[in-house]
Short mmCIF file of N, CA and C in Angstrom, two decimals:
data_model
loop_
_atom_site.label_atom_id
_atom_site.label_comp_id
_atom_site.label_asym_id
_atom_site.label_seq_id
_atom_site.Cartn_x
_atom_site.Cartn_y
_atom_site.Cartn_z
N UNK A 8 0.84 -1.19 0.00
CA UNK A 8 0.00 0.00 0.00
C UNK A 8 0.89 1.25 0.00
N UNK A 9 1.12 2.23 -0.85
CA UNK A 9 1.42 3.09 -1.09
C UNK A 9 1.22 4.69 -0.38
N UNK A 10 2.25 5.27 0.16
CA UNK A 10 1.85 6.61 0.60
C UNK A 10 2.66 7.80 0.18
N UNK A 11 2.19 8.67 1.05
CA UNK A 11 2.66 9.94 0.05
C UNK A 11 4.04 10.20 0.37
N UNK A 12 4.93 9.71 1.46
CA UNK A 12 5.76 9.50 2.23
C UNK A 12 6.58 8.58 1.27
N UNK A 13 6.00 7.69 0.74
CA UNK A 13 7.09 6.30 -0.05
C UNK A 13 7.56 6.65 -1.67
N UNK A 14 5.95 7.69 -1.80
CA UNK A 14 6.16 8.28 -3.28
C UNK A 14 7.32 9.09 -3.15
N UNK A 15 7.05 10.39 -2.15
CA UNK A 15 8.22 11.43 -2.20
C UNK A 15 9.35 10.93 -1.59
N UNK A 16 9.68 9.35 -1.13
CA UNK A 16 11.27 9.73 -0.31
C UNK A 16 11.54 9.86 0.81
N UNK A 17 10.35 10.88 1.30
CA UNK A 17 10.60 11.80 2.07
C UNK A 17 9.94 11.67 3.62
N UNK A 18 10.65 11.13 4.62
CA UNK A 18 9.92 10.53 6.24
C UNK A 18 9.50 11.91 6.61
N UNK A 19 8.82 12.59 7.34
CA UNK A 19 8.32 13.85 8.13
C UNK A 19 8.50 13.08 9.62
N UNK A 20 9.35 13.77 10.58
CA UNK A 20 9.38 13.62 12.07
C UNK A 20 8.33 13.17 12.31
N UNK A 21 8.09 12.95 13.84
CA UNK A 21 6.65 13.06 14.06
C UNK A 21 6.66 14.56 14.83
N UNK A 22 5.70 14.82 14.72
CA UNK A 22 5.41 16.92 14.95
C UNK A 22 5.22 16.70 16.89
N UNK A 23 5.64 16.03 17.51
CA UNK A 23 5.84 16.37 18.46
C UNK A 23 4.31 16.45 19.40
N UNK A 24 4.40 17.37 20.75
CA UNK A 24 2.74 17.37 21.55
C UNK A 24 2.52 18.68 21.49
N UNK A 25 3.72 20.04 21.14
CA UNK A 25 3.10 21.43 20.72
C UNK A 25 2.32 21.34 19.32
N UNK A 26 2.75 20.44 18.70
CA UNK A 26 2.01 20.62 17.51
C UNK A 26 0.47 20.98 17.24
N UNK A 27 -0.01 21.57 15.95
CA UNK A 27 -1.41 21.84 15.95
C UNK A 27 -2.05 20.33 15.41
N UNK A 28 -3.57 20.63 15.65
CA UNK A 28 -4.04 19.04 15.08
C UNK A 28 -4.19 18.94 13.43
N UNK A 29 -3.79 19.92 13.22
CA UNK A 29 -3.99 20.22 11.50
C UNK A 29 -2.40 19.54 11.33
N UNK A 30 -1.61 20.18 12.09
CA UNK A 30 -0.10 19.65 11.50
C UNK A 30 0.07 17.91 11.53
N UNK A 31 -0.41 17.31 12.86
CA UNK A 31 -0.25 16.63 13.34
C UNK A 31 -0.84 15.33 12.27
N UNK A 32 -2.58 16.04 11.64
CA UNK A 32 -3.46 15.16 10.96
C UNK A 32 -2.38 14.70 9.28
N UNK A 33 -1.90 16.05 9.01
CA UNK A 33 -0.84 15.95 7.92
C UNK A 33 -0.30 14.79 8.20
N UNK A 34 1.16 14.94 9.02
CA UNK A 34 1.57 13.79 9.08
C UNK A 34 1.07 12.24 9.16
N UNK A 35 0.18 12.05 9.71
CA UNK A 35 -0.64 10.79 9.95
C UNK A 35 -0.93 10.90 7.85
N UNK A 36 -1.62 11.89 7.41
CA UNK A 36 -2.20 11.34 6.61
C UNK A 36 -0.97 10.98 5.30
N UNK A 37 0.17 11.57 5.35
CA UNK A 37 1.59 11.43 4.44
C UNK A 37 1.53 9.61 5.00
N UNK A 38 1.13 9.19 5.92
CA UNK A 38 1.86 7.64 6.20
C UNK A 38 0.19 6.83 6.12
N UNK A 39 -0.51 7.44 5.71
CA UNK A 39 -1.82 6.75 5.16
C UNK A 39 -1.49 6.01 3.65
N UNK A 40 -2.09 4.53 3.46
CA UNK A 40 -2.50 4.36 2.53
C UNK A 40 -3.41 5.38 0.80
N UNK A 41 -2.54 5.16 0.39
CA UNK A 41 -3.65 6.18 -0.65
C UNK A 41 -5.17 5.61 -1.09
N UNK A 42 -4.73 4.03 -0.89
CA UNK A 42 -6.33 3.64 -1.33
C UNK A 42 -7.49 3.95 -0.01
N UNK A 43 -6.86 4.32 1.00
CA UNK A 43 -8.10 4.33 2.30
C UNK A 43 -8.26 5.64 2.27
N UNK A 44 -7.73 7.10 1.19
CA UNK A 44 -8.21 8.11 1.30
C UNK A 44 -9.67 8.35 1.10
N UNK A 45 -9.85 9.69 2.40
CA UNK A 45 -11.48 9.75 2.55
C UNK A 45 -11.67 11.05 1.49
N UNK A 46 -12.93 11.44 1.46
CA UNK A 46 -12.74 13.20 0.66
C UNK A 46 -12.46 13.83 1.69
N UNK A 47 -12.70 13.88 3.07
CA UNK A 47 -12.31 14.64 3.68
C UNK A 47 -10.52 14.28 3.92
N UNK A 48 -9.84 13.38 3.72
CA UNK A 48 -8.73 13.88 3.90
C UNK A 48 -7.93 13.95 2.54
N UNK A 49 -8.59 14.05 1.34
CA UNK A 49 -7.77 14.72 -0.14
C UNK A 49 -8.21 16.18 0.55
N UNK A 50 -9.49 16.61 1.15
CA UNK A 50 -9.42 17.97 1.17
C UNK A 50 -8.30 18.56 2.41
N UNK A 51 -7.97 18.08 3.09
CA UNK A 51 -7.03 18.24 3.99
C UNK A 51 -5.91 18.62 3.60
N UNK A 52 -5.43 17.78 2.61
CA UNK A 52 -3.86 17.70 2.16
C UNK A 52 -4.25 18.08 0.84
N UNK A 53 -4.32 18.59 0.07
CA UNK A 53 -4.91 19.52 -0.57
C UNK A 53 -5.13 20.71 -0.44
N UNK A 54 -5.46 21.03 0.53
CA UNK A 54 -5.85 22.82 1.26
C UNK A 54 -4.50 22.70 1.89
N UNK A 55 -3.43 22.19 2.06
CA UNK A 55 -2.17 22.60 2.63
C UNK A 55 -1.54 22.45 1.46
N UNK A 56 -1.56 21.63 -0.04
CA UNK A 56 -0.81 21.47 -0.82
C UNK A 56 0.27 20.36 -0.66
N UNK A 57 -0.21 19.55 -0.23
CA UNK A 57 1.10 18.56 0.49
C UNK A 57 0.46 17.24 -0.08
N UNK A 58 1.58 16.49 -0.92
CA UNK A 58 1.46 15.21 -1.81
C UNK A 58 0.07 15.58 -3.12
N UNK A 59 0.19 16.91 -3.92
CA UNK A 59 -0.67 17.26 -4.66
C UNK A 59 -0.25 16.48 -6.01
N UNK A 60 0.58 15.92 -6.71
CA UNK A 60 1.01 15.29 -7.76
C UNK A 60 0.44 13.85 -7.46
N UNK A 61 0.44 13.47 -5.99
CA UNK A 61 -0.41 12.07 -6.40
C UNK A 61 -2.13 11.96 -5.98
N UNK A 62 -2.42 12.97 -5.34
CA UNK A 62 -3.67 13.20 -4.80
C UNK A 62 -4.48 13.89 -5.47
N UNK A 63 -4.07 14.91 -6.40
CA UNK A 63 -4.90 15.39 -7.27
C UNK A 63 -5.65 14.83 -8.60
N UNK A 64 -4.98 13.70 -8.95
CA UNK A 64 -5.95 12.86 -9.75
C UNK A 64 -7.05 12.04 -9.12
N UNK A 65 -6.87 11.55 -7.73
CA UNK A 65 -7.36 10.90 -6.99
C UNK A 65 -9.29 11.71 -6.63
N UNK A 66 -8.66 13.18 -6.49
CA UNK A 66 -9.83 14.19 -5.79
C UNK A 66 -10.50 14.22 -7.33
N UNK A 67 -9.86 14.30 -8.71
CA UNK A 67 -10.58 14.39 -9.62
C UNK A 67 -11.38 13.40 -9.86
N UNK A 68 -10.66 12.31 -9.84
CA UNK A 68 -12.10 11.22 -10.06
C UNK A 68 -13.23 11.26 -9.38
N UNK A 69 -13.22 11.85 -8.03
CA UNK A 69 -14.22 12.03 -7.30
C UNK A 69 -15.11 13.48 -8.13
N UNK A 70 -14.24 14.07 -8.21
CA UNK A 70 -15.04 15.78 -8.46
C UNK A 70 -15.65 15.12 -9.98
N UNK A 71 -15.01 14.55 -11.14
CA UNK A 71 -15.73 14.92 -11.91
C UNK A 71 -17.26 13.41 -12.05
N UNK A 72 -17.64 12.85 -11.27
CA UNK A 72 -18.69 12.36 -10.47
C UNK A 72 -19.53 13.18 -9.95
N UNK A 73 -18.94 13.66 -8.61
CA UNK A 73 -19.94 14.54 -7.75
C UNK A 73 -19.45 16.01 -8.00
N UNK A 74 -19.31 16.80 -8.52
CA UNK A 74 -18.21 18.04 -8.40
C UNK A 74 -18.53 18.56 -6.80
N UNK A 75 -19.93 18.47 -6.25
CA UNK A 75 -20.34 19.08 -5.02
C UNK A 75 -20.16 18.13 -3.73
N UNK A 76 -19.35 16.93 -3.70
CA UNK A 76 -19.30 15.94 -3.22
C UNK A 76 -18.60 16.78 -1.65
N UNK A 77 -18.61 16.56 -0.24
CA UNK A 77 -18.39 16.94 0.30
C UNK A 77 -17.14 16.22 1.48
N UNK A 78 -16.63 16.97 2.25
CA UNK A 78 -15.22 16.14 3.02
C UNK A 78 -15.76 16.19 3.72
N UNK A 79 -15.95 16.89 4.98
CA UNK A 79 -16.00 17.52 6.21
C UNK A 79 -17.32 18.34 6.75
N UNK A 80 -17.20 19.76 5.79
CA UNK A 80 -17.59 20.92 6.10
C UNK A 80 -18.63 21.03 5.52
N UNK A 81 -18.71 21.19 4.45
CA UNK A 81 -20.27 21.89 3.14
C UNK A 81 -19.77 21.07 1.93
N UNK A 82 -21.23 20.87 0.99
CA UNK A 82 -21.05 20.68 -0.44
C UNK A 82 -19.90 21.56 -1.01
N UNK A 83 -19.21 20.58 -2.02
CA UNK A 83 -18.18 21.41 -2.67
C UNK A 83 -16.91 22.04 -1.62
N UNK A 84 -16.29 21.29 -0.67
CA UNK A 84 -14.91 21.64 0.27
C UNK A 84 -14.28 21.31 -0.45
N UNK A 85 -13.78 19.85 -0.80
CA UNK A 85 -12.93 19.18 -1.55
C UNK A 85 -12.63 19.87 -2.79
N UNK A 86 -13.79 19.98 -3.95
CA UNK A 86 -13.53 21.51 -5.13
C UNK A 86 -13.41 22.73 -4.52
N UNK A 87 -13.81 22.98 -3.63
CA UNK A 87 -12.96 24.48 -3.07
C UNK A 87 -11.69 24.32 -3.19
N UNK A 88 -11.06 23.54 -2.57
CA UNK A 88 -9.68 23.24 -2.45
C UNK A 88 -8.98 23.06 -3.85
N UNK A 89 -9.04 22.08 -4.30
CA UNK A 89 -8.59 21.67 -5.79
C UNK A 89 -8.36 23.53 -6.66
N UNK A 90 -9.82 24.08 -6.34
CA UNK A 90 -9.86 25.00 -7.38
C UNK A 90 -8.73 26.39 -6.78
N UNK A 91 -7.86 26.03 -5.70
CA UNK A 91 -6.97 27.19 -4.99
C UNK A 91 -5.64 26.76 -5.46
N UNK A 92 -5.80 25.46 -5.99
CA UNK A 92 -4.35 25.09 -6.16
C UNK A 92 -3.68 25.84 -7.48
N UNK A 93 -2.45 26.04 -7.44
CA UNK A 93 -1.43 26.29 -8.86
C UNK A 93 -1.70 26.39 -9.48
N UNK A 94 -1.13 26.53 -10.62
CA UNK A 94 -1.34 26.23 -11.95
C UNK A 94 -0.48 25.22 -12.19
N UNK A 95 0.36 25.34 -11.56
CA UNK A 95 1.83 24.49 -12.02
C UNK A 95 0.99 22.81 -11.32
N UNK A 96 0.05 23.35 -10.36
CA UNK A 96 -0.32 21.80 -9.71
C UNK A 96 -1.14 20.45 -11.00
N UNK A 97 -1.34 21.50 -12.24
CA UNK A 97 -2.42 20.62 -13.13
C UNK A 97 -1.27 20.37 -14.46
N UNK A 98 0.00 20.36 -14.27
CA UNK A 98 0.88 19.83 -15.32
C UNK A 98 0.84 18.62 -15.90
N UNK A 99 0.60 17.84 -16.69
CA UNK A 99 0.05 16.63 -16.96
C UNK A 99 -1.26 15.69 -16.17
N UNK A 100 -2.33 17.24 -16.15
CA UNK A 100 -3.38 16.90 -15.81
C UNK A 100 -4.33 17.44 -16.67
N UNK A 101 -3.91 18.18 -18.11
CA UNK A 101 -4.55 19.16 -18.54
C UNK A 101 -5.54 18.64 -19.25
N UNK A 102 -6.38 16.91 -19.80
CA UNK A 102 -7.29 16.83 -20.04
C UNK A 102 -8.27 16.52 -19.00
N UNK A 103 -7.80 16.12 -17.81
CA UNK A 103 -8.51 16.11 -16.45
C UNK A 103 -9.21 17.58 -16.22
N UNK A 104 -8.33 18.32 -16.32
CA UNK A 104 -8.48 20.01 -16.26
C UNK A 104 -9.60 20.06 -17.43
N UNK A 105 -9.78 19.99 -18.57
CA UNK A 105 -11.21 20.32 -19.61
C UNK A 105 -12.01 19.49 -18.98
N UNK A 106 -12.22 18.25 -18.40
CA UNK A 106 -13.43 17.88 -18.21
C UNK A 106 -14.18 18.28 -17.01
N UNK A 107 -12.86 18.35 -16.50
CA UNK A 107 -13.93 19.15 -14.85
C UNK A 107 -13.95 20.65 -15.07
N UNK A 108 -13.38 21.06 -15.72
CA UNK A 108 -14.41 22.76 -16.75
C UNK A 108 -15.42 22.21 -17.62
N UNK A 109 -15.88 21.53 -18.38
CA UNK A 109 -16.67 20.83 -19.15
C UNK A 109 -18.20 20.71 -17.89
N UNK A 110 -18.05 19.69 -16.46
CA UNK A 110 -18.96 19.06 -15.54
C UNK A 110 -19.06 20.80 -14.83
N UNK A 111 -18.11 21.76 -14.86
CA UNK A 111 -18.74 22.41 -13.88
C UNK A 111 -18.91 23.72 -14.71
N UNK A 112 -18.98 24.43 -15.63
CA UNK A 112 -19.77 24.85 -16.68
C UNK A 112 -20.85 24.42 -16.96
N UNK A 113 -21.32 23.17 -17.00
CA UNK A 113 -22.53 22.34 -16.57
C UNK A 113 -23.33 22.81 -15.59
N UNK A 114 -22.57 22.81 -14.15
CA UNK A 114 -23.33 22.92 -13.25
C UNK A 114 -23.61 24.02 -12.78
N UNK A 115 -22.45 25.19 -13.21
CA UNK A 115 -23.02 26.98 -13.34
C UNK A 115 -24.10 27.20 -14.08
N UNK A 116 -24.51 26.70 -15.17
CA UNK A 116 -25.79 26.82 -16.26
C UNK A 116 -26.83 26.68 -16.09
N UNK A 117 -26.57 26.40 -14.74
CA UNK A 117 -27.92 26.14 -14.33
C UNK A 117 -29.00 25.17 -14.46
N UNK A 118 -28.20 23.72 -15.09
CA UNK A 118 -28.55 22.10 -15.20
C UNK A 118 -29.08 21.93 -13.67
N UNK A 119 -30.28 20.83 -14.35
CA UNK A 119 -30.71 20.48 -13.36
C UNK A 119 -29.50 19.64 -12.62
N UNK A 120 -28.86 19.56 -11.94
CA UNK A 120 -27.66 18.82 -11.14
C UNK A 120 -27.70 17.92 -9.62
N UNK A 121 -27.74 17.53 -9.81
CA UNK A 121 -28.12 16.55 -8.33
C UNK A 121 -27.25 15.09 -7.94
N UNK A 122 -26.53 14.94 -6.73
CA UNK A 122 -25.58 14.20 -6.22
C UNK A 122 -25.85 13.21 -6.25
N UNK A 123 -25.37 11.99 -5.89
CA UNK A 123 -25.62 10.45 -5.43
C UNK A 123 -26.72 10.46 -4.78
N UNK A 124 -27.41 11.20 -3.37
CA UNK A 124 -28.40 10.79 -2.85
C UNK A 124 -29.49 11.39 -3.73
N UNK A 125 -29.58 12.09 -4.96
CA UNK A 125 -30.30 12.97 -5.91
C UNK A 125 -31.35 14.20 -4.81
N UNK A 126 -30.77 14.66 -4.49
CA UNK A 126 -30.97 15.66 -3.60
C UNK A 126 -30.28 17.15 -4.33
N UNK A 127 -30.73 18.00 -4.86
CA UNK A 127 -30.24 18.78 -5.70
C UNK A 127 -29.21 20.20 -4.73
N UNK A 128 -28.25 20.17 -5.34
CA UNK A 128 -27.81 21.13 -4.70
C UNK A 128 -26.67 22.68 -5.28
N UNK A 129 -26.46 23.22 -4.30
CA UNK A 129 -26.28 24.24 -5.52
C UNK A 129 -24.91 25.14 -4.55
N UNK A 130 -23.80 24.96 -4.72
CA UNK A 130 -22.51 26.18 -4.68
C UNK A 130 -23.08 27.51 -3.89
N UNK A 131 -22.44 27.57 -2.59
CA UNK A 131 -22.41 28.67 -1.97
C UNK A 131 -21.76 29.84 -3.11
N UNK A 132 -21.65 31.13 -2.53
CA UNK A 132 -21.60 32.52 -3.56
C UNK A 132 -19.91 32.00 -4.10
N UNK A 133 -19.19 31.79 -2.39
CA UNK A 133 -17.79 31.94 -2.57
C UNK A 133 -17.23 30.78 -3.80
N UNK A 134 -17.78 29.60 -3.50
CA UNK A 134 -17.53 28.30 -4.46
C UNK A 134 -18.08 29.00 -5.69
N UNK A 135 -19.23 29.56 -5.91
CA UNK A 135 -19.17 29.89 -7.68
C UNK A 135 -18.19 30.59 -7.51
N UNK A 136 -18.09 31.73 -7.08
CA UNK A 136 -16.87 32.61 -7.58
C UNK A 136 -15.56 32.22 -8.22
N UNK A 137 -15.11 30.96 -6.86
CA UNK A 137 -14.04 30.56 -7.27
C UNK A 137 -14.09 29.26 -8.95
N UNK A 138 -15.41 29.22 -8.59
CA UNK A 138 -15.67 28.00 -10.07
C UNK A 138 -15.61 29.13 -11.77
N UNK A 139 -16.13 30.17 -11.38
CA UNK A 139 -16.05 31.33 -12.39
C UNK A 139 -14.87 31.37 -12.41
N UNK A 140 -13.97 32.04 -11.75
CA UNK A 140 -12.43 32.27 -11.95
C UNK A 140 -12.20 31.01 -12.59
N UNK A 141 -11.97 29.95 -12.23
CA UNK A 141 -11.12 28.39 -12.88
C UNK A 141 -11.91 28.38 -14.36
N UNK A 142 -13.44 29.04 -15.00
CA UNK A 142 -13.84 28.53 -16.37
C UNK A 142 -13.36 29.74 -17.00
N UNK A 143 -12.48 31.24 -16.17
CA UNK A 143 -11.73 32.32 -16.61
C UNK A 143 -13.54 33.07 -17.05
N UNK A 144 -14.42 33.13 -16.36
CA UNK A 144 -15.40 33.83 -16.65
C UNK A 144 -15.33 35.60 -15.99
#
């Protein structure tokens, strides 16, 4: 089972008992399996930017499914996140990149759109905004 830790090389200490639980959840999640990732923890490590070359295809398969699919917090965390990252983060991701502009141009248009439980739902102000910026509207 593979982690983000074996991909990069790279061991992280353990962060010690000052540490915050955000720092702390990082590390745990660098020595996680990639197949037991939840959405809430691609949105985790993701919103810090940490193991984004192997996790960001991972959050796409999910987004371009549910784009509003949720981690934690509200519909659409996990695409909040994704949509803050780089540019440099979507480098040999760039037909991944048209289709989830393709599903969420879709879902700005005002399509009828509705999740797995078909319960329809619809992007707080800040999530369109940031979904406008990523279709360069």
């Amino acid at each position: 089972m593979t982690t983000i830790e074996q991909l990069e090389r790279d061991v992280w200490p353990d962060p010690g008992r000052d540490a915050t639980s955000l720092v702390r959840r990082c590390v745990e999640l660098r020595r996680k399996p990639l197949a037991e990732f939840t959405v809430g923890d691609l949105r985790v490590m993701l919103g810090q930017e940490i193991g984004v070359p192997a996790l960001l295809p991972l959050a796409l398969q999910i987004l371009l499914r549910d784009p509003l699919t949720e981690g934690d917090y509200y519909p659409g965390d996990l695409l909040a996140n994704v949509l803050r990252l780089p540019e440099s983060a979507w480098s040999g991701l760039r037909a991944e990149r048209e289709r989830l502009r393709s599903v969420l141009a879709e879902l700005v248009a005002g399509l009828p759109f509705s999740g797995p439980d078909r319960e329809p739902r619809e992007p707080d102000r800040q999530l369109r905004d940031a979904i406008a910026r990523f279709l360069g509207r």
